[in-house]
Coordinates of C-alpha atoms and ligand atoms in Angstrom, one line a residue:
Chain A
M1 CA 150.2 121.9 25.1
P2 CA 154.4 122.3 23.9
E3 CA 154.6 124.2 28.1
K4 CA 158.0 126.0 29.4
K5 CA 160.1 123.0 30.7
I6 CA 162.2 123.9 33.5
T7 CA 165.6 123.7 35.2
L8 CA 165.4 122.7 38.8
S9 CA 167.8 121.4 41.6
V10 CA 167.9 118.7 44.9
S11 CA 169.3 117.0 46.7
V12 CA 167.6 114.2 47.7
N13 CA 169.5 111.5 50.4
G14 CA 172.8 114.0 50.6
V15 CA 172.9 114.0 46.3
V16 CA 172.6 116.9 43.8
H17 CA 170.2 115.9 40.9
T18 CA 169.9 119.3 38.5
A19 CA 166.9 117.9 36.3
T20 CA 164.7 119.8 32.6
V21 CA 160.6 118.7 33.3
E22 CA 157.2 120.0 32.9
P23 CA 155.5 122.0 35.4
R24 CA 152.4 119.7 36.0
M25 CA 155.5 116.4 36.3
L26 CA 155.0 114.7 40.2
L27 CA 157.1 114.7 42.4
S28 CA 156.4 111.0 43.0
D29 CA 156.9 110.5 39.1
F30 CA 159.7 112.6 39.4
L31 CA 161.7 110.6 42.0
R32 CA 160.6 107.7 40.7
H33 CA 160.7 107.9 36.5
E34 CA 162.9 110.8 36.2
L35 CA 165.7 109.7 38.8
G36 CA 164.5 106.0 39.0
L37 CA 164.3 106.0 42.7
T38 CA 161.1 103.6 42.5
G39 CA 160.9 103.1 46.9
T40 CA 158.4 106.8 47.1
H41 CA 155.6 104.6 46.2
V42 CA 152.6 105.6 44.6
G43 CA 148.8 104.6 46.2
C44 CA 145.2 107.4 45.0
E45 CA 147.5 110.3 43.6
H46 CA 145.2 112.0 45.4
G47 CA 146.2 113.0 48.9
V48 CA 144.3 110.5 50.6
C49 CA 146.5 106.7 51.3
G50 CA 149.8 108.9 52.6
A51 CA 152.1 106.1 50.0
C52 CA 154.1 108.5 48.6
T53 CA 155.3 110.2 51.6
V54 CA 159.0 112.5 51.1
L55 CA 160.4 114.6 53.5
L56 CA 161.1 118.0 52.5
D57 CA 163.4 120.3 54.5
G58 CA 162.8 117.6 57.3
R59 CA 158.8 117.9 57.7
S60 CA 157.0 115.0 56.7
A61 CA 154.4 115.4 52.8
R62 CA 152.1 113.4 50.1
S63 CA 154.8 113.7 46.6
C64 CA 151.7 113.3 44.7
L65 CA 150.4 116.9 46.1
T66 CA 153.7 118.0 46.0
L67 CA 154.6 119.2 42.1
A68 CA 158.9 118.7 41.1
V69 CA 159.6 122.0 40.5
Q70 CA 157.8 122.8 44.5
A71 CA 160.5 121.2 45.2
D72 CA 163.9 123.5 43.7
G73 CA 167.1 123.9 45.9
V74 CA 164.4 121.8 49.4
E75 CA 166.7 118.6 51.2
I76 CA 164.1 115.2 49.9
E77 CA 164.9 112.4 52.0
T78 CA 163.1 109.0 50.0
V79 CA 162.8 105.5 51.5
E80 CA 166.5 104.8 49.7
G81 CA 168.1 106.2 52.8
Q82 CA 167.0 104.6 55.1
G83 CA 169.4 101.8 54.0
S84 CA 169.2 98.8 52.5
I85 CA 168.4 94.9 52.2
D86 CA 171.9 94.0 54.1
R87 CA 172.0 98.3 56.1
L88 CA 168.7 98.2 57.9
G89 CA 168.2 100.9 58.9
R90 CA 166.6 101.3 62.5
I91 CA 162.6 101.7 61.4
Q92 CA 163.1 99.0 58.7
E93 CA 164.7 96.9 61.8
A94 CA 161.8 98.0 64.2
F95 CA 159.3 96.5 61.4
R96 CA 160.6 93.5 60.3
Q97 CA 161.1 92.6 64.2
H98 CA 157.7 93.9 65.1
H99 CA 155.7 92.6 61.3
A100 CA 154.3 95.6 60.8
L101 CA 154.2 94.9 57.4
Q102 CA 152.5 92.7 54.9
C103 CA 152.7 93.6 51.1
G104 CA 154.9 96.6 51.2
F105 CA 153.5 98.7 49.2
C106 CA 152.3 101.2 52.3
T107 CA 155.7 100.1 53.9
P108 CA 158.0 103.7 52.3
G109 CA 155.2 105.9 53.0
F110 CA 155.6 104.9 56.6
I111 CA 158.8 105.4 57.3
M112 CA 159.1 108.3 57.2
A113 CA 156.0 109.9 58.1
I114 CA 157.4 107.9 61.3
T115 CA 160.8 109.5 60.1
D116 CA 159.0 112.9 60.5
M117 CA 156.8 111.6 64.0
L118 CA 160.6 110.5 65.6
R119 CA 162.4 113.7 65.0
H120 CA 159.1 116.0 65.6
H121 CA 156.0 115.2 68.0
P122 CA 155.6 114.0 71.3
L123 CA 154.3 110.0 70.4
E124 CA 153.4 109.7 74.6
S125 CA 150.5 107.3 74.8
D126 CA 149.3 105.3 71.6
D127 CA 146.9 107.5 71.3
Q128 CA 149.3 109.7 70.4
I129 CA 150.6 107.7 67.9
R130 CA 147.8 105.9 67.0
E131 CA 146.9 109.8 65.1
A132 CA 150.6 110.6 64.0
L133 CA 149.5 107.3 61.9
S134 CA 146.0 108.5 60.0
G135 CA 147.0 109.8 57.4
N136 CA 149.0 106.4 56.3
I137 CA 146.3 103.3 55.1
C138 CA 147.4 100.1 55.2
R139 CA 145.1 97.1 54.3
C140 CA 147.5 94.4 55.8
T141 CA 148.3 94.6 58.8
G142 CA 145.9 95.7 60.7
Y143 CA 147.7 98.5 62.7
E144 CA 148.4 97.4 65.4
H145 CA 151.8 95.6 64.5
I146 CA 153.1 99.1 63.5
V147 CA 151.5 101.0 66.6
N148 CA 154.1 98.6 68.2
A149 CA 157.0 98.7 66.1
V150 CA 156.6 103.0 67.1
R151 CA 155.8 102.2 69.9
E152 CA 159.0 101.2 70.4
L153 CA 160.9 103.4 68.1
A154 CA 159.9 106.7 70.8
K155 CA 159.6 104.6 74.1
E156 CA 164.2 104.1 72.9
R157 CA 163.6 108.1 71.5
G158 CA 162.8 108.8 75.1
P159 CA 160.5 113.0 75.5
L160 CA 161.5 114.8 73.4
T161 CA 164.3 117.6 74.4
Chain B
M1 CA 157.3 110.6 30.9
G2 CA 154.8 110.9 28.2
D3 CA 152.7 114.0 27.9
D4 CA 149.8 111.2 28.8
E5 CA 151.4 109.5 31.9
M6 CA 151.3 112.3 33.1
K7 CA 148.2 112.6 35.7
P8 CA 148.0 116.5 35.6
A9 CA 146.7 119.3 32.2
P10 CA 149.9 121.0 30.7
F11 CA 150.4 123.9 32.6
E12 CA 152.6 127.1 33.7
Y13 CA 154.6 127.1 36.5
F14 CA 155.4 131.2 38.7
A15 CA 156.8 131.0 41.8
A16 CA 156.3 134.4 42.8
R17 CA 158.9 136.8 44.9
S18 CA 156.4 139.0 46.3
A19 CA 152.4 139.4 46.9
A20 CA 152.5 141.9 44.1
E21 CA 154.3 139.5 41.5
A22 CA 151.0 137.5 41.8
A23 CA 148.7 140.0 41.4
E24 CA 149.8 141.0 38.4
A25 CA 150.4 137.0 37.5
L26 CA 147.2 136.6 38.1
A27 CA 146.0 140.3 36.3
A28 CA 147.4 138.2 33.7
A29 CA 146.2 135.3 33.3
N30 CA 142.8 136.4 33.1
G31 CA 140.7 134.2 34.7
D32 CA 142.6 131.1 34.3
G33 CA 145.3 130.9 36.5
K34 CA 144.9 129.6 40.0
I35 CA 146.9 130.8 42.8
I36 CA 148.4 127.9 44.6
A37 CA 149.6 127.1 48.8
G38 CA 149.2 124.8 50.5
G39 CA 148.5 122.1 47.3
Q40 CA 146.6 120.0 49.6
S41 CA 143.0 120.8 48.3
L42 CA 143.8 121.5 44.9
M43 CA 146.2 119.4 43.8
P44 CA 143.6 116.1 44.2
M45 CA 141.3 118.4 41.4
I46 CA 144.3 118.8 39.5
N47 CA 145.4 115.5 39.5
V48 CA 141.6 114.4 38.3
R49 CA 142.0 116.7 35.5
L50 CA 138.3 118.7 37.9
V51 CA 140.4 122.1 37.4
K52 CA 142.8 122.3 34.7
P53 CA 144.6 125.9 35.3
T54 CA 146.8 127.8 32.4
I55 CA 149.2 128.7 34.7
L56 CA 149.6 127.4 38.6
I57 CA 150.8 131.0 40.3
D58 CA 152.6 130.0 43.6
I59 CA 152.8 131.9 47.0
N60 CA 155.1 130.1 48.7
R61 CA 157.8 131.6 48.0
I62 CA 156.2 134.9 49.1
A63 CA 158.8 135.9 52.1
G64 CA 157.2 137.5 55.0
L65 CA 152.9 135.8 54.8
D66 CA 154.1 133.1 56.8
R67 CA 153.4 134.9 60.6
I68 CA 150.8 135.4 63.5
E69 CA 150.6 138.2 64.4
K70 CA 148.6 139.8 67.6
H71 CA 147.1 143.0 66.0
G72 CA 145.2 144.6 69.6
E73 CA 141.8 142.3 70.1
R74 CA 142.8 140.8 67.0
L75 CA 144.9 137.7 64.9
G76 CA 147.2 138.3 61.7
I77 CA 147.1 135.0 59.7
G78 CA 149.6 135.2 56.9
A79 CA 149.2 133.5 53.2
T80 CA 151.6 131.1 54.1
V81 CA 150.7 130.1 57.7
R82 CA 150.4 126.2 57.8
H83 CA 147.4 123.7 60.2
R84 CA 150.6 123.1 62.3
M85 CA 151.8 126.2 62.8
T86 CA 147.6 127.2 64.4
A87 CA 147.8 123.7 65.9
T88 CA 150.7 124.9 68.0
D89 CA 151.0 128.7 67.8
A90 CA 151.2 129.8 71.4
L91 CA 149.4 133.0 70.6
V92 CA 146.1 131.1 69.1
H93 CA 146.5 128.6 72.4
R94 CA 146.8 131.7 74.5
H95 CA 143.8 133.6 72.6
I96 CA 141.2 131.6 71.0
P97 CA 141.5 128.5 72.6
I98 CA 139.0 127.0 70.7
L99 CA 140.7 127.8 67.2
H100 CA 143.5 125.8 68.8
D101 CA 141.1 122.3 69.8
A102 CA 139.4 122.5 65.7
M103 CA 142.7 122.3 64.1
H104 CA 143.8 119.6 65.9
H105 CA 141.1 118.0 63.7
V106 CA 142.6 118.7 61.0
A107 CA 143.7 116.4 58.8
H108 CA 146.7 114.4 59.4
L109 CA 150.6 115.1 60.2
T110 CA 151.5 115.4 56.5
V111 CA 148.4 117.2 55.3
R112 CA 149.3 119.8 58.0
N113 CA 153.1 120.0 57.1
R114 CA 151.3 121.7 54.0
G115 CA 148.1 123.1 54.0
T116 CA 147.2 126.9 55.2
F117 CA 144.3 128.9 56.9
C118 CA 144.1 131.1 54.2
G119 CA 144.1 128.5 51.5
S120 CA 141.7 126.5 52.7
V121 CA 139.4 129.9 53.7
C122 CA 139.7 130.2 50.2
H123 CA 139.1 126.7 48.6
A124 CA 135.7 126.9 51.5
D125 CA 134.4 123.0 51.5
P126 CA 131.3 124.1 53.5
A127 CA 132.5 120.7 55.6
A128 CA 136.3 122.7 57.0
E129 CA 137.6 123.7 60.3
M130 CA 138.5 127.0 59.6
P131 CA 136.4 128.4 56.7
M132 CA 133.5 127.9 59.8
M133 CA 136.6 129.2 62.1
T134 CA 136.5 132.4 60.3
L135 CA 133.4 132.7 60.6
L136 CA 132.9 132.4 64.6
L137 CA 135.2 135.2 65.1
N138 CA 134.2 138.1 63.0
G139 CA 137.9 137.4 60.0
M140 CA 138.1 140.4 58.0
V141 CA 139.7 139.4 54.9
T142 CA 142.0 140.8 53.3
A143 CA 142.2 140.5 49.4
L144 CA 144.7 141.7 46.8
S145 CA 144.4 142.4 43.5
I146 CA 146.2 145.2 40.5
R147 CA 143.7 147.1 41.7
G148 CA 144.9 147.6 45.0
E149 CA 143.5 145.9 48.4
R150 CA 140.2 145.6 49.2
R151 CA 139.2 143.6 53.0
I152 CA 135.6 141.9 52.8
A153 CA 134.3 140.2 56.3
A154 CA 133.5 136.8 56.7
S155 CA 130.1 137.1 56.2
E156 CA 129.9 137.7 52.9
F157 CA 133.2 135.5 52.1
F158 CA 131.2 132.2 51.6
V159 CA 128.5 132.5 48.9
G160 CA 128.3 129.4 48.4
S161 CA 130.0 125.6 48.4
L162 CA 134.2 126.0 46.8
M163 CA 132.9 129.5 47.0
T164 CA 134.0 132.4 47.6
A165 CA 133.4 135.9 46.9
L166 CA 137.0 136.1 45.8
E167 CA 136.9 138.7 42.8
Q168 CA 139.7 136.4 39.1
D169 CA 142.5 139.0 39.7
E170 CA 142.1 138.4 43.8
F171 CA 144.3 136.6 46.1
V172 CA 144.5 136.4 50.3
T173 CA 147.4 138.1 51.5
S174 CA 145.7 137.8 54.7
I175 CA 143.3 137.0 58.2
E176 CA 142.0 139.0 60.9
I177 CA 140.3 136.8 63.3
D178 CA 138.6 137.7 67.0
T179 CA 141.4 136.6 70.1
L180 CA 138.3 136.2 73.2
P181 CA 138.3 137.7 76.4
P182 CA 139.8 135.7 78.7
E183 CA 136.9 134.9 80.6
T184 CA 135.0 133.1 77.0
G185 CA 133.7 129.5 76.9
W186 CA 133.6 127.4 74.3
G187 CA 132.9 124.4 73.4
F188 CA 134.2 122.5 70.1
E189 CA 132.5 118.9 68.8
E190 CA 132.9 117.2 65.6
F191 CA 131.7 114.1 64.2
S192 CA 133.9 112.4 61.7
R193 CA 134.1 108.8 60.4
R194 CA 138.0 108.8 61.5
H195 CA 139.8 111.4 63.2
G196 CA 141.2 113.4 60.7
D197 CA 138.4 113.0 57.9
F198 CA 136.7 116.1 57.2
A199 CA 133.4 116.1 59.5
L200 CA 129.7 115.0 59.1
A201 CA 129.0 117.9 62.0
S202 CA 130.3 119.9 64.1
V203 CA 128.8 122.9 66.6
A204 CA 131.4 125.5 67.7
T205 CA 130.2 128.0 70.1
T206 CA 131.2 130.4 72.7
L207 CA 130.0 132.5 75.8
R208 CA 130.9 134.7 79.1
I209 CA 128.2 134.8 82.1
I210 CA 127.8 137.7 83.9
D211 CA 125.3 138.0 86.4
G212 CA 124.4 134.6 86.0
V213 CA 123.2 133.7 82.8
A214 CA 125.0 133.4 78.8
R215 CA 126.2 136.5 77.4
D216 CA 128.2 137.6 73.7
V217 CA 127.1 134.0 72.2
R218 CA 128.8 133.0 69.2
F219 CA 127.0 129.7 67.6
G220 CA 128.6 128.8 64.3
M221 CA 128.3 124.9 62.3
M222 CA 129.4 123.4 59.5
G223 CA 129.0 120.1 57.7
V224 CA 124.5 121.2 57.4
G225 CA 124.8 123.3 55.1
E226 CA 126.2 124.6 51.8
T227 CA 129.0 127.3 53.5
P228 CA 129.7 126.9 57.0
L229 CA 127.1 128.9 59.4
R230 CA 126.6 131.3 61.3
L231 CA 123.5 130.5 63.4
P232 CA 122.1 133.8 65.0
D233 CA 118.7 132.0 66.4
I234 CA 120.0 130.3 68.5
E235 CA 122.6 133.1 69.7
T236 CA 119.7 134.8 70.8
L237 CA 117.4 131.8 72.0
I238 CA 120.6 131.0 74.4
E239 CA 121.7 135.7 74.9
G240 CA 120.7 136.4 78.4
Q241 CA 119.8 132.2 79.8
T242 CA 121.4 130.1 82.0
I243 CA 122.1 126.5 80.0
S244 CA 119.7 124.6 80.8
E245 CA 118.4 120.7 80.5
T246 CA 114.7 122.8 78.7
L247 CA 117.4 125.7 76.9
L248 CA 119.1 122.6 76.0
Q249 CA 116.4 120.9 74.8
D250 CA 114.8 124.2 72.7
V251 CA 117.9 123.7 71.4
T252 CA 117.8 121.1 69.4
E253 CA 114.3 121.7 68.2
A254 CA 115.1 125.5 66.8
L255 CA 118.1 123.1 64.9
K256 CA 115.6 120.7 63.7
E257 CA 113.4 124.0 61.8
L258 CA 116.5 126.0 60.7
L259 CA 118.7 123.2 59.4
H260 CA 118.3 121.7 56.2
P261 CA 121.5 119.4 55.2
N262 CA 121.9 117.2 52.2
T263 CA 121.9 113.9 52.0
D264 CA 125.5 112.4 50.4
I265 CA 127.5 109.1 50.8
H266 CA 128.5 109.8 53.7
A267 CA 125.2 110.5 55.7
S268 CA 121.7 111.1 55.8
A269 CA 119.7 114.6 56.2
D270 CA 118.0 113.1 59.0
Y271 CA 121.2 111.5 60.4
R272 CA 123.0 115.2 60.5
R273 CA 119.8 116.3 61.4
H274 CA 120.1 114.6 64.5
L275 CA 123.7 115.0 65.2
A276 CA 123.3 118.2 64.9
G277 CA 121.7 118.2 68.2
A278 CA 123.7 115.4 69.9
L279 CA 126.4 117.8 68.8
A280 CA 125.3 121.4 70.3
R281 CA 124.2 119.8 73.4
R282 CA 127.5 118.8 74.3
A283 CA 129.4 121.6 73.6
L284 CA 127.2 124.5 75.0
R285 CA 127.4 122.3 77.9
D286 CA 130.7 122.5 77.7
A287 CA 131.3 126.3 77.6
W288 CA 129.3 126.9 80.2
A289 CA 131.1 125.0 82.0
R290 CA 134.1 126.4 81.0
A291 CA 133.0 129.5 80.9
T292 CA 132.2 129.1 85.0
L293 CA 135.7 127.8 85.7
R294 CA 137.0 130.6 84.6
K295 CA 135.0 133.2 86.1
D296 CA 136.0 131.5 88.7
G297 CA 139.2 131.5 88.4
A298 CA 139.6 135.2 87.3
N299 CA 138.0 135.8 90.4
A300 CA 140.1 133.5 93.0
Ligands
FAD1 C1 143.9 113.1 53.4 C2 142.7 115.4 53.5 C3 142.7 115.4 54.7 C4 142.1 116.3 54.8 N1 141.1 117.2 55.9 C5 141.0 117.9 56.2 C6 140.6 118.0 57.7 O1 140.3 117.4 58.4 N2 139.5 119.1 57.9 C7 139.7 120.7 56.6 O2 139.7 121.6 56.3 N3 140.8 120.7 55.9 C8 141.5 119.2 55.3 N4 142.2 118.8 53.9 C9 142.5 119.8 53.5 C10 143.9 120.8 54.1 O3 142.8 121.3 55.3 C11 144.2 121.5 52.6 O4 145.1 122.4 52.9 C12 142.8 122.6 52.8 O5 141.9 123.1 52.3 C13 143.1 123.6 51.7 O6 144.5 124.6 51.6 P1 145.5 124.7 50.8 O7 147.3 125.5 51.4 O8 146.3 123.1 50.5 O9 145.1 124.9 49.6 P2 146.1 124.8 48.0 O10 145.2 123.8 48.2 O11 147.0 125.3 47.7 O12 144.5 125.4 47.6 C14 143.1 125.6 47.4 C15 142.2 126.3 47.7 O13 142.0 127.5 47.0 C16 142.7 128.9 46.6 N5 144.4 129.3 47.5 C17 144.8 128.5 49.1 N6 145.0 130.1 48.9 C18 144.7 131.2 48.8 C19 145.4 132.3 48.7 N7 146.2 133.1 49.6 N8 143.7 133.7 47.6 C20 143.2 132.5 47.2 N9 143.4 131.8 47.1 C21 143.9 131.0 46.9 C22 143.7 127.4 45.7 O14 143.7 128.3 44.1 C23 142.7 126.5 45.3 O15 141.7 127.3 44.5 C24 142.7 117.5 54.4 C25 143.1 116.9 52.9 C26 144.0 115.9 53.0 C27 144.5 116.1 51.4
FES2 S1 150.2 108.2 46.4 FE1 150.2 110.2 47.3 S2 148.6 109.8 48.7 FE2 148.7 108.8 47.8
FES3 S1 151.2 96.0 54.0 FE1 149.7 95.7 52.7 S2 149.7 97.6 52.7 FE2 150.1 97.6 54.0

């Protein structure tokens, strides 16, 4: 069924993109296939694993549960905006130092969720950190080193004002 | 991307700018339209093609639905109020502390940023917190269609697992729930496999202590039936009593008779019945202790 395509305009990591897509295209597929931004990973594609986490207007969201057309006019941040191999972003650097990744499949999702956490959540105890991380699944690390990385980042950030 | 590479089946999309526009689009869809709010329950079903609407009607851009407001002794929650907002709202914290507690069991940070209170109630998952809280707090659902507005009591709203009393051309604009008198004690207990997962079973109860005994007792459960439950038999059992070990034992026995939970891959019926008793005892002790504290606080 050839349904009506829709034109949308989004800003991704500060760069504006305009595209015309089918309404059913998921934001995760839009980022990966239309814009070539394959840093955002897809695991389960039904909201369970968190690998596809991006920020929409500053708050974390699962891009596999968002339609690209819903993001019209929205500011999107993806893991590509965090840094590069030569210049790691602060969260990426903390992951490297603490061995918070092994295969790396879950890492982009964790990094984007942690970006939201560091901006908005108290993270005063390990319990709070673990609760905040609970929407992201990692099959390799056993989480311990991810918690260590976040603890350091939270300490560096200090209390939320 | 090619046609067969996309997860969802094709549909049209309409971002409504007003509630009236959404009602018109829903009526025009003639039963094949779906409202999308947070998308946190709908999109998984669309991605696996369990749900194949011809049109999705997006209510996220309708102004004015994103508020929590106090109307007298009731709190109104608009259709685009996110879980994050309900969990952190000062009115909720002050006037319905049990809802504040319950919200901390709902899903995870990222899901809470998007999912809505009204969307959860419309989804009507028998193991979800917000439908149960709506029932416990004598909720009143406001539904809109091109035929006009209709108010549906929570006690009539949940008709089965994932089934509500909404007509196919109606959608929810807001839900009103009770605030609780300040001396009310409450207990909320839930058991799930991991924090933020759906509950295997949960108990929510509120009561006041008047002349040394429990009054205005409310007792709700979820995860143990096709819909969230209010249990009037348990409420009557507790009304006018003090919470003693004997009474808690009676409640446990009564629950065994009353509940007919399902066995599924998460837990057996027997285990759920056992959980129900254990959670009820804890929740009632908490409610009694809090009611005692709050009463003393008010007298001091
Ligand atoms: C990983 C994960 C964990 C979760 N854990 C929990 C949990 O522990 N507890 C819990 O309660 N929930 C949980 N959820 C579900 C979550 O709370 C959803 O947000 C909620 O169930 C649906 O709200 P929504 O706004 O996302 O609705 P949507 O997904 O947009 O819609 C759900 C259904 O309701 C209908 N609908 C939505 N809004 C309206 C309206 N205003 N009028 C009429 N119909 C409407 C839609 O058509 C659809 O059929 C979880 C979800 C995920 C992905
Ligand atoms: S791919 Fe989106 S949550 Fe798993
Ligand atoms: S590092 Fe492999 S899944 Fe997390």
